[in-house]
Short mmCIF file of C-alpha atoms and ligand atoms in Angstrom, two decimals:
data_model
loop_
_atom_site.label_atom_id
_atom_site.label_comp_id
_atom_site.label_asym_id
_atom_site.label_seq_id
_atom_site.Cartn_x
_atom_site.Cartn_y
_atom_site.Cartn_z
CA MET A 10 0.00 0.00 0.00
CA SER A 11 1.36 3.38 -0.95
CA GLY A 12 -1.08 5.72 0.83
CA ASN A 13 -2.61 6.20 4.27
CA SER A 14 -6.15 5.42 3.20
CA HIS A 15 -7.63 2.58 1.21
CA PRO A 16 -9.47 3.11 -2.06
CA ASP A 17 -13.20 2.44 -2.17
CA GLN A 18 -13.80 -1.08 -3.47
CA HIS A 19 -17.17 -1.95 -5.03
CA PRO A 20 -18.53 -5.04 -6.74
CA ALA A 21 -18.98 -4.28 -10.45
CA ASP A 22 -22.78 -4.19 -10.12
CA ALA A 23 -25.15 -1.37 -11.11
CA ALA A 24 -24.48 0.63 -7.93
CA GLY A 25 -20.71 0.18 -8.31
CA ILE A 26 -20.82 1.26 -11.96
CA ALA A 27 -22.88 4.37 -11.08
CA ALA A 28 -20.44 5.34 -8.31
CA ALA A 29 -17.46 4.74 -10.64
CA ALA A 30 -18.98 6.83 -13.45
CA ALA A 31 -19.48 9.72 -11.01
CA VAL A 32 -15.81 9.48 -9.96
CA LEU A 33 -14.75 9.54 -13.62
CA ARG A 34 -16.94 12.51 -14.54
CA ARG A 35 -15.36 14.61 -11.80
CA GLY A 36 -11.88 13.69 -13.05
CA GLY A 37 -11.01 10.82 -10.68
CA LEU A 38 -9.35 7.46 -11.27
CA VAL A 39 -11.21 4.12 -11.37
CA ALA A 40 -9.67 0.65 -11.59
CA VAL A 41 -11.91 -1.51 -13.76
CA PRO A 42 -11.74 -5.13 -14.95
CA THR A 43 -11.41 -5.78 -18.68
CA GLU A 44 -11.07 -9.10 -20.48
CA THR A 45 -7.28 -8.52 -20.65
CA VAL A 46 -6.08 -7.06 -17.33
CA TYR A 47 -7.45 -4.47 -14.85
CA GLY A 48 -7.27 -0.94 -16.28
CA LEU A 49 -6.76 2.39 -14.50
CA ALA A 50 -9.37 4.60 -16.18
CA ALA A 51 -9.77 8.37 -16.40
CA ARG A 52 -11.72 10.64 -18.74
CA ALA A 53 -9.54 11.02 -21.83
CA ASP A 54 -10.63 14.61 -22.52
CA SER A 55 -9.32 16.02 -19.23
CA VAL A 56 -5.72 17.24 -18.92
CA ALA A 57 -5.87 16.92 -15.12
CA ALA A 58 -7.45 13.46 -15.08
CA VAL A 59 -4.94 12.08 -17.60
CA ALA A 60 -2.08 13.66 -15.65
CA ALA A 61 -3.38 11.82 -12.56
CA ILE A 62 -3.00 8.45 -14.38
CA TYR A 63 0.68 9.14 -15.12
CA ARG A 64 1.24 10.30 -11.53
CA ALA A 65 -0.54 7.33 -9.92
CA LYS A 66 1.45 4.80 -11.97
CA GLY A 67 4.77 6.67 -12.00
CA ARG A 68 4.51 6.20 -15.77
CA PRO A 69 7.04 7.99 -18.00
CA ASP A 70 5.29 10.74 -19.98
CA PHE A 71 6.59 9.47 -23.34
CA ASN A 72 4.48 6.31 -22.99
CA PRO A 73 1.05 7.01 -24.53
CA LEU A 74 -2.25 5.56 -23.28
CA ILE A 75 -4.91 3.41 -24.95
CA VAL A 76 -8.31 5.10 -25.28
CA HIS A 77 -11.33 2.84 -24.68
CA VAL A 78 -14.58 3.44 -26.56
CA PRO A 79 -18.00 1.74 -26.62
CA ASP A 80 -18.26 1.35 -30.41
CA VAL A 81 -16.94 2.22 -33.86
CA ALA A 82 -18.84 5.53 -33.97
CA ALA A 83 -17.01 6.73 -30.85
CA ALA A 84 -13.69 5.54 -32.31
CA ALA A 85 -14.33 7.46 -35.54
CA ARG A 86 -14.65 10.69 -33.54
CA LEU A 87 -11.08 10.24 -32.29
CA ALA A 88 -9.23 8.76 -35.29
CA ARG A 89 -9.42 8.49 -39.05
CA PHE A 90 -11.15 5.13 -39.22
CA ASP A 91 -10.59 3.68 -42.70
CA ALA A 92 -12.04 0.57 -44.40
CA ARG A 93 -9.29 -1.68 -42.95
CA ALA A 94 -10.01 -0.46 -39.42
CA LEU A 95 -13.68 -1.16 -40.01
CA ARG A 96 -12.96 -4.71 -41.15
CA LEU A 97 -10.81 -5.36 -38.07
CA ALA A 98 -13.49 -3.85 -35.82
CA GLN A 99 -16.14 -6.06 -37.38
CA ALA A 100 -13.97 -9.13 -36.79
CA PHE A 101 -12.54 -8.43 -33.32
CA TRP A 102 -14.50 -5.68 -31.51
CA PRO A 103 -15.57 -5.72 -28.81
CA GLY A 104 -12.42 -7.57 -27.80
CA PRO A 105 -8.69 -7.49 -27.02
CA LEU A 106 -7.48 -5.64 -30.14
CA THR A 107 -6.05 -2.10 -29.99
CA MET A 108 -5.65 -0.18 -33.26
CA VAL A 109 -3.10 2.62 -33.71
CA LEU A 110 -4.65 5.06 -36.19
CA PRO A 111 -4.08 8.67 -37.34
CA ARG A 112 -5.49 10.97 -34.66
CA ARG A 113 -8.18 13.42 -35.78
CA ALA A 114 -7.17 17.05 -35.26
CA ASP A 115 -10.50 17.78 -33.55
CA ALA A 116 -10.43 14.69 -31.28
CA PRO A 117 -11.45 15.64 -27.72
CA LEU A 118 -8.32 14.12 -26.15
CA ALA A 119 -5.86 15.60 -23.66
CA ALA A 120 -2.48 15.89 -25.43
CA ALA A 121 -0.79 13.64 -22.86
CA VAL A 122 -3.00 10.70 -23.91
CA THR A 123 -1.03 10.33 -27.14
CA ALA A 124 2.27 11.63 -25.68
CA GLY A 125 2.43 14.09 -28.57
CA LEU A 126 2.21 11.42 -31.31
CA PRO A 127 0.11 12.08 -34.45
CA THR A 128 -1.56 8.70 -33.86
CA VAL A 129 -3.95 7.42 -31.20
CA ALA A 130 -4.36 3.86 -29.83
CA ILE A 131 -8.05 2.84 -29.56
CA ARG A 132 -9.77 -0.25 -28.20
CA CYS A 133 -13.39 -1.32 -27.80
CA PRO A 134 -13.36 -3.73 -24.83
CA ALA A 135 -15.71 -6.70 -24.32
CA HIS A 136 -15.84 -7.01 -20.53
CA PRO A 137 -19.38 -6.21 -19.30
CA ALA A 138 -18.11 -4.04 -16.40
CA MET A 139 -15.95 -1.87 -18.68
CA ARG A 140 -18.76 -1.67 -21.25
CA ALA A 141 -21.25 -0.59 -18.58
CA LEU A 142 -18.79 2.00 -17.29
CA LEU A 143 -18.23 3.45 -20.79
CA ALA A 144 -21.99 3.65 -21.32
CA GLU A 145 -22.70 5.23 -17.93
CA ALA A 146 -19.81 7.72 -18.07
CA GLY A 147 -20.57 8.64 -21.70
CA LEU A 148 -16.90 9.51 -22.29
CA PRO A 149 -13.89 7.93 -23.98
CA LEU A 150 -11.70 6.53 -21.20
CA ALA A 151 -7.90 6.47 -21.20
CA ALA A 152 -6.85 3.31 -19.36
CA PRO A 153 -3.42 1.72 -18.99
CA SER A 154 -2.95 -1.34 -16.81
CA ALA A 155 -3.73 -0.63 -13.14
CA ASN A 156 -0.26 -1.21 -11.69
CA CYS A 157 2.85 0.84 -10.91
CA SER A 158 4.79 1.49 -14.10
CA GLY A 159 7.14 -1.36 -15.00
CA GLY A 160 5.56 -3.83 -12.57
CA VAL A 161 3.51 -6.99 -13.06
CA SER A 162 0.04 -6.31 -14.51
CA PRO A 163 -3.05 -6.90 -12.31
CA THR A 164 -5.54 -9.65 -13.13
CA CYS A 165 -7.67 -9.31 -9.96
CA ALA A 166 -8.79 -6.48 -7.67
CA ALA A 167 -6.34 -7.48 -4.90
CA HIS A 168 -3.38 -6.99 -7.30
CA VAL A 169 -4.61 -3.43 -7.98
CA ALA A 170 -4.98 -2.57 -4.30
CA ALA A 171 -1.51 -3.94 -3.51
CA SER A 172 0.16 -2.01 -6.36
CA LEU A 173 -1.68 1.33 -6.44
CA GLY A 174 -3.25 1.53 -2.95
CA ALA A 175 -4.72 4.96 -2.28
CA ASN A 176 -3.51 6.32 -5.64
CA VAL A 177 -6.81 5.10 -7.11
CA ASP A 178 -10.17 6.58 -6.04
CA LEU A 179 -12.33 3.50 -6.61
CA ILE A 180 -11.73 -0.15 -7.53
CA LEU A 181 -14.48 -2.10 -9.30
CA ASP A 182 -14.11 -5.77 -8.40
CA GLY A 183 -15.20 -8.00 -11.29
CA GLY A 184 -13.22 -11.11 -10.39
CA ALA A 185 -10.30 -12.51 -12.39
CA CYS A 186 -9.63 -11.41 -15.99
CA ALA A 187 -10.39 -14.04 -18.65
CA ALA A 188 -7.60 -13.42 -21.19
CA GLY A 189 -5.06 -12.30 -18.59
CA ILE A 190 -2.65 -10.68 -21.03
CA GLU A 191 -2.75 -7.17 -22.54
CA SER A 192 -4.47 -6.44 -25.84
CA THR A 193 -2.78 -6.97 -29.17
CA ILE A 194 -1.69 -3.59 -30.59
CA VAL A 195 -1.77 -3.29 -34.38
CA ALA A 196 -0.64 -0.16 -36.27
CA LEU A 197 -2.44 0.48 -39.55
CA ARG A 198 0.00 2.40 -41.77
CA GLU A 199 -1.30 5.19 -43.98
CA GLY A 200 0.32 3.57 -47.02
CA GLY A 201 -1.80 0.42 -46.54
CA GLY A 202 0.55 -1.81 -44.52
CA TRP A 203 0.12 -2.99 -40.96
CA GLN A 204 2.29 -4.21 -38.11
CA VAL A 205 1.75 -5.76 -34.66
CA LEU A 206 3.44 -3.47 -32.11
CA ARG A 207 2.58 -5.69 -29.13
CA PRO A 208 1.59 -9.38 -29.44
CA GLY A 209 -1.55 -10.34 -27.55
CA PRO A 210 -4.64 -12.56 -27.54
CA ILE A 211 -5.35 -11.79 -31.22
CA THR A 212 -2.44 -13.13 -33.24
CA ALA A 213 -0.73 -11.70 -36.32
CA ALA A 214 -2.21 -14.67 -38.22
CA ASP A 215 -5.72 -13.68 -37.06
CA ILE A 216 -5.13 -10.16 -38.42
CA ALA A 217 -3.59 -11.43 -41.67
CA ALA A 218 -6.76 -13.50 -42.21
CA ILE A 219 -8.71 -10.21 -42.36
CA LEU A 220 -6.24 -7.74 -43.92
CA GLY A 221 -3.97 -10.05 -45.92
CA GLU A 222 -0.31 -10.60 -45.14
CA ALA A 223 1.69 -7.61 -43.86
CA GLU A 224 4.38 -6.19 -46.13
CA GLY A 225 7.65 -6.67 -44.26
CA ALA A 226 7.60 -7.99 -40.71
CA ALA A 227 4.08 -8.48 -39.29
CA VAL A 228 5.44 -8.12 -35.76
CA ALA A 229 7.55 -5.05 -34.98
CA ASP A 230 11.02 -5.77 -33.64
CA GLY A 231 12.19 -3.18 -31.12
CA ALA A 232 10.73 0.05 -29.82
CA ILE A 233 10.36 2.24 -32.89
CA GLU A 234 6.71 3.17 -32.74
CA ALA A 235 5.36 1.90 -29.42
CA PRO A 236 7.39 3.91 -26.92
CA GLY A 237 5.87 1.91 -24.10
CA GLN A 238 7.30 -1.35 -25.38
CA LEU A 239 10.23 -0.96 -23.01
CA ALA A 240 12.71 -3.83 -22.85
CA SER A 241 12.21 -4.14 -19.08
CA HIS A 242 8.56 -4.32 -18.03
CA TYR A 243 6.27 -6.58 -16.02
CA ALA A 244 9.21 -6.92 -13.59
CA PRO A 245 8.47 -9.02 -10.48
CA GLY A 246 11.42 -7.48 -8.58
CA LYS A 247 13.59 -10.63 -8.69
CA PRO A 248 15.84 -12.19 -11.34
CA VAL A 249 13.84 -14.30 -13.81
CA ARG A 250 15.37 -17.25 -15.75
CA LEU A 251 13.48 -18.51 -18.80
CA ASN A 252 13.23 -21.92 -20.51
CA ALA A 253 14.00 -23.72 -17.24
CA ILE A 254 13.13 -27.45 -17.30
CA ALA A 255 14.38 -27.76 -13.72
CA ALA A 256 14.80 -25.16 -10.96
CA GLU A 257 17.76 -24.45 -8.67
CA ALA A 258 17.19 -24.70 -4.88
CA ASP A 259 16.78 -20.91 -4.56
CA GLU A 260 14.32 -20.54 -7.43
CA PHE A 261 10.51 -20.45 -7.39
CA HIS A 262 9.62 -22.51 -10.44
CA ILE A 263 6.66 -21.59 -12.67
CA GLY A 264 5.73 -24.74 -14.57
CA PHE A 265 3.90 -25.52 -17.80
CA GLY A 266 2.72 -28.83 -19.25
CA ALA A 267 5.01 -31.70 -18.22
CA VAL A 268 7.18 -29.34 -16.10
CA ALA A 269 5.24 -29.26 -12.80
CA GLY A 270 7.05 -26.44 -10.96
CA ASP A 271 5.93 -24.85 -7.67
CA CYS A 272 2.84 -23.68 -9.53
CA SER A 273 1.79 -24.31 -13.12
CA LEU A 274 0.53 -21.96 -15.82
CA SER A 275 -1.33 -24.97 -17.25
CA ALA A 276 -0.69 -28.60 -16.34
CA GLY A 277 -2.60 -29.63 -19.47
CA ALA A 278 -0.45 -27.30 -21.66
CA ASP A 279 -3.48 -25.18 -22.59
CA MET A 280 -2.19 -21.86 -23.97
CA ALA A 281 -5.27 -19.76 -23.12
CA GLU A 282 -5.19 -21.03 -19.55
CA ALA A 283 -1.48 -20.22 -19.35
CA ALA A 284 -2.10 -16.63 -20.51
CA ALA A 285 -4.92 -16.18 -18.01
CA ARG A 286 -2.68 -17.38 -15.14
CA LEU A 287 0.60 -15.69 -16.17
CA TYR A 288 0.44 -12.52 -14.06
CA ALA A 289 -1.05 -14.24 -10.99
CA ALA A 290 1.87 -16.70 -11.16
CA LEU A 291 4.38 -13.83 -11.39
CA HIS A 292 2.68 -12.12 -8.41
CA ASP A 293 2.91 -15.40 -6.44
CA ALA A 294 6.54 -15.84 -7.45
CA ALA A 295 7.31 -12.27 -6.37
CA ALA A 296 5.76 -12.97 -2.95
CA ALA A 297 7.47 -16.38 -2.50
CA ALA A 298 10.45 -16.98 -0.17
CA GLN A 299 12.85 -17.89 -2.99
CA PRO A 300 15.04 -14.97 -4.18
CA ARG A 301 14.89 -15.97 -7.85
CA ILE A 302 12.29 -17.16 -10.36
CA ALA A 303 12.59 -19.83 -13.06
CA VAL A 304 9.97 -20.35 -15.79
CA ALA A 305 9.39 -23.52 -17.83
CA PRO A 306 9.60 -23.30 -21.65
CA ILE A 307 6.40 -22.05 -23.29
CA PRO A 308 5.74 -22.88 -26.97
CA ASP A 309 5.75 -19.78 -29.20
CA GLU A 310 2.48 -20.72 -30.95
CA GLY A 311 -0.68 -18.58 -30.94
CA ILE A 312 -0.96 -16.57 -27.72
CA GLY A 313 2.32 -18.21 -26.64
CA ALA A 314 4.08 -15.46 -28.64
CA ALA A 315 2.46 -12.88 -26.34
CA ILE A 316 3.29 -14.89 -23.20
CA ASN A 317 6.95 -15.15 -24.26
CA ASP A 318 7.03 -11.43 -25.14
CA ARG A 319 5.92 -10.57 -21.57
CA LEU A 320 8.31 -13.12 -20.01
CA ARG A 321 11.31 -11.75 -21.94
CA ARG A 322 10.51 -8.24 -20.63
CA ALA A 323 9.99 -9.61 -17.08
CA ALA A 324 13.45 -11.21 -17.34
CA ALA A 325 15.23 -8.22 -18.92
P1 AMP B 8 -0.70 -0.24 -21.37
O1 AMP B 8 -1.69 0.86 -21.30
O2 AMP B 8 0.13 -0.36 -20.14
O3 AMP B 8 -1.33 -1.52 -21.83
O4 AMP B 8 0.28 0.19 -22.53
C1 AMP B 8 -0.24 0.82 -23.68
C2 AMP B 8 0.65 0.52 -24.82
O5 AMP B 8 0.10 1.15 -25.99
C3 AMP B 8 2.05 1.05 -24.66
O6 AMP B 8 2.94 0.06 -25.08
C4 AMP B 8 2.08 2.24 -25.59
O7 AMP B 8 3.37 2.49 -26.07
C5 AMP B 8 1.14 1.79 -26.69
N1 AMP B 8 0.58 2.94 -27.42
C6 AMP B 8 -0.36 3.79 -26.98
N2 AMP B 8 -0.60 4.74 -27.90
C7 AMP B 8 0.21 4.49 -28.96
C8 AMP B 8 0.43 5.12 -30.21
N3 AMP B 8 -0.24 6.22 -30.59
N4 AMP B 8 1.35 4.57 -31.04
C9 AMP B 8 2.01 3.45 -30.67
N5 AMP B 8 1.86 2.82 -29.49
C10 AMP B 8 0.97 3.32 -28.64
MG1 MG B 9 0.91 -1.86 -18.64
#
């Protein structure tokens, strides 16, 4: 806990949503479950509210935020939404896909949301609590993950309270997140190409099935366009060793499939289950007695690419 007082915590029912929307309208911060991880939401049109997100997380100001909207019409008020964006929205929204698109000059967004970039990252989430909050607040909501910058992302309300404490005004508790890993970020280039800036639940192959193959690399390598794709991120505060079939005596071992470990991402080697459990396992490993963490090999197929992306950053 970082503050003297505790944030209000409400179940994500109608009364909780109404209280949270009131907090948002007056410029406060609300932690809210999404299908990926818990988000730290603020109204995206308010300079002060957006500044409060960066302050609460200790987030560097060059790392722009994702704006959450209820539908395509709301997205088209913020960005130039072309035919490709529409096809992706029809296929994957509401859901865990964020699109980086040219920002409209008249978009009602605080400048800090996009960290000065000419583009804006937009997502239409599927989780009923986040959808109800967007509807009730009637505003686009900027929402990064609800954790201190650089730390392990939260997949339940207790993770949020432990990481942000009194830096958040209200926490909506909607249980554990289903996908458990952050949204896929795809940049649609003005020339017609596209590129995955952050792997996630929707794979590059899923996107290629809608848009056709990307010209050049479908998945960006390095931090050219997504300033937030820092090499070190999701850090549990201890050394992390990857591809470990067996653990040393001083390691907490996160298993997968045939590698049992101290806890397992998925004993049955189910990739979706492994993604959903990843951050809870890293939180448990961070809290364990062992001073180091070892992680079993995870296949790089499907959402495994996103799991390995997060693990490499946790280990960096
Ligand atoms: P988080 O909110 O913690 O899930 O992180 C949001 C991610 O979206 C970060 O990696 C940002 O760098 C990325 N992002 C947000 N806006 C843009 C943008 N306009 N262009 C590229 N990446 C972006
Ligand atoms: Mg984050």
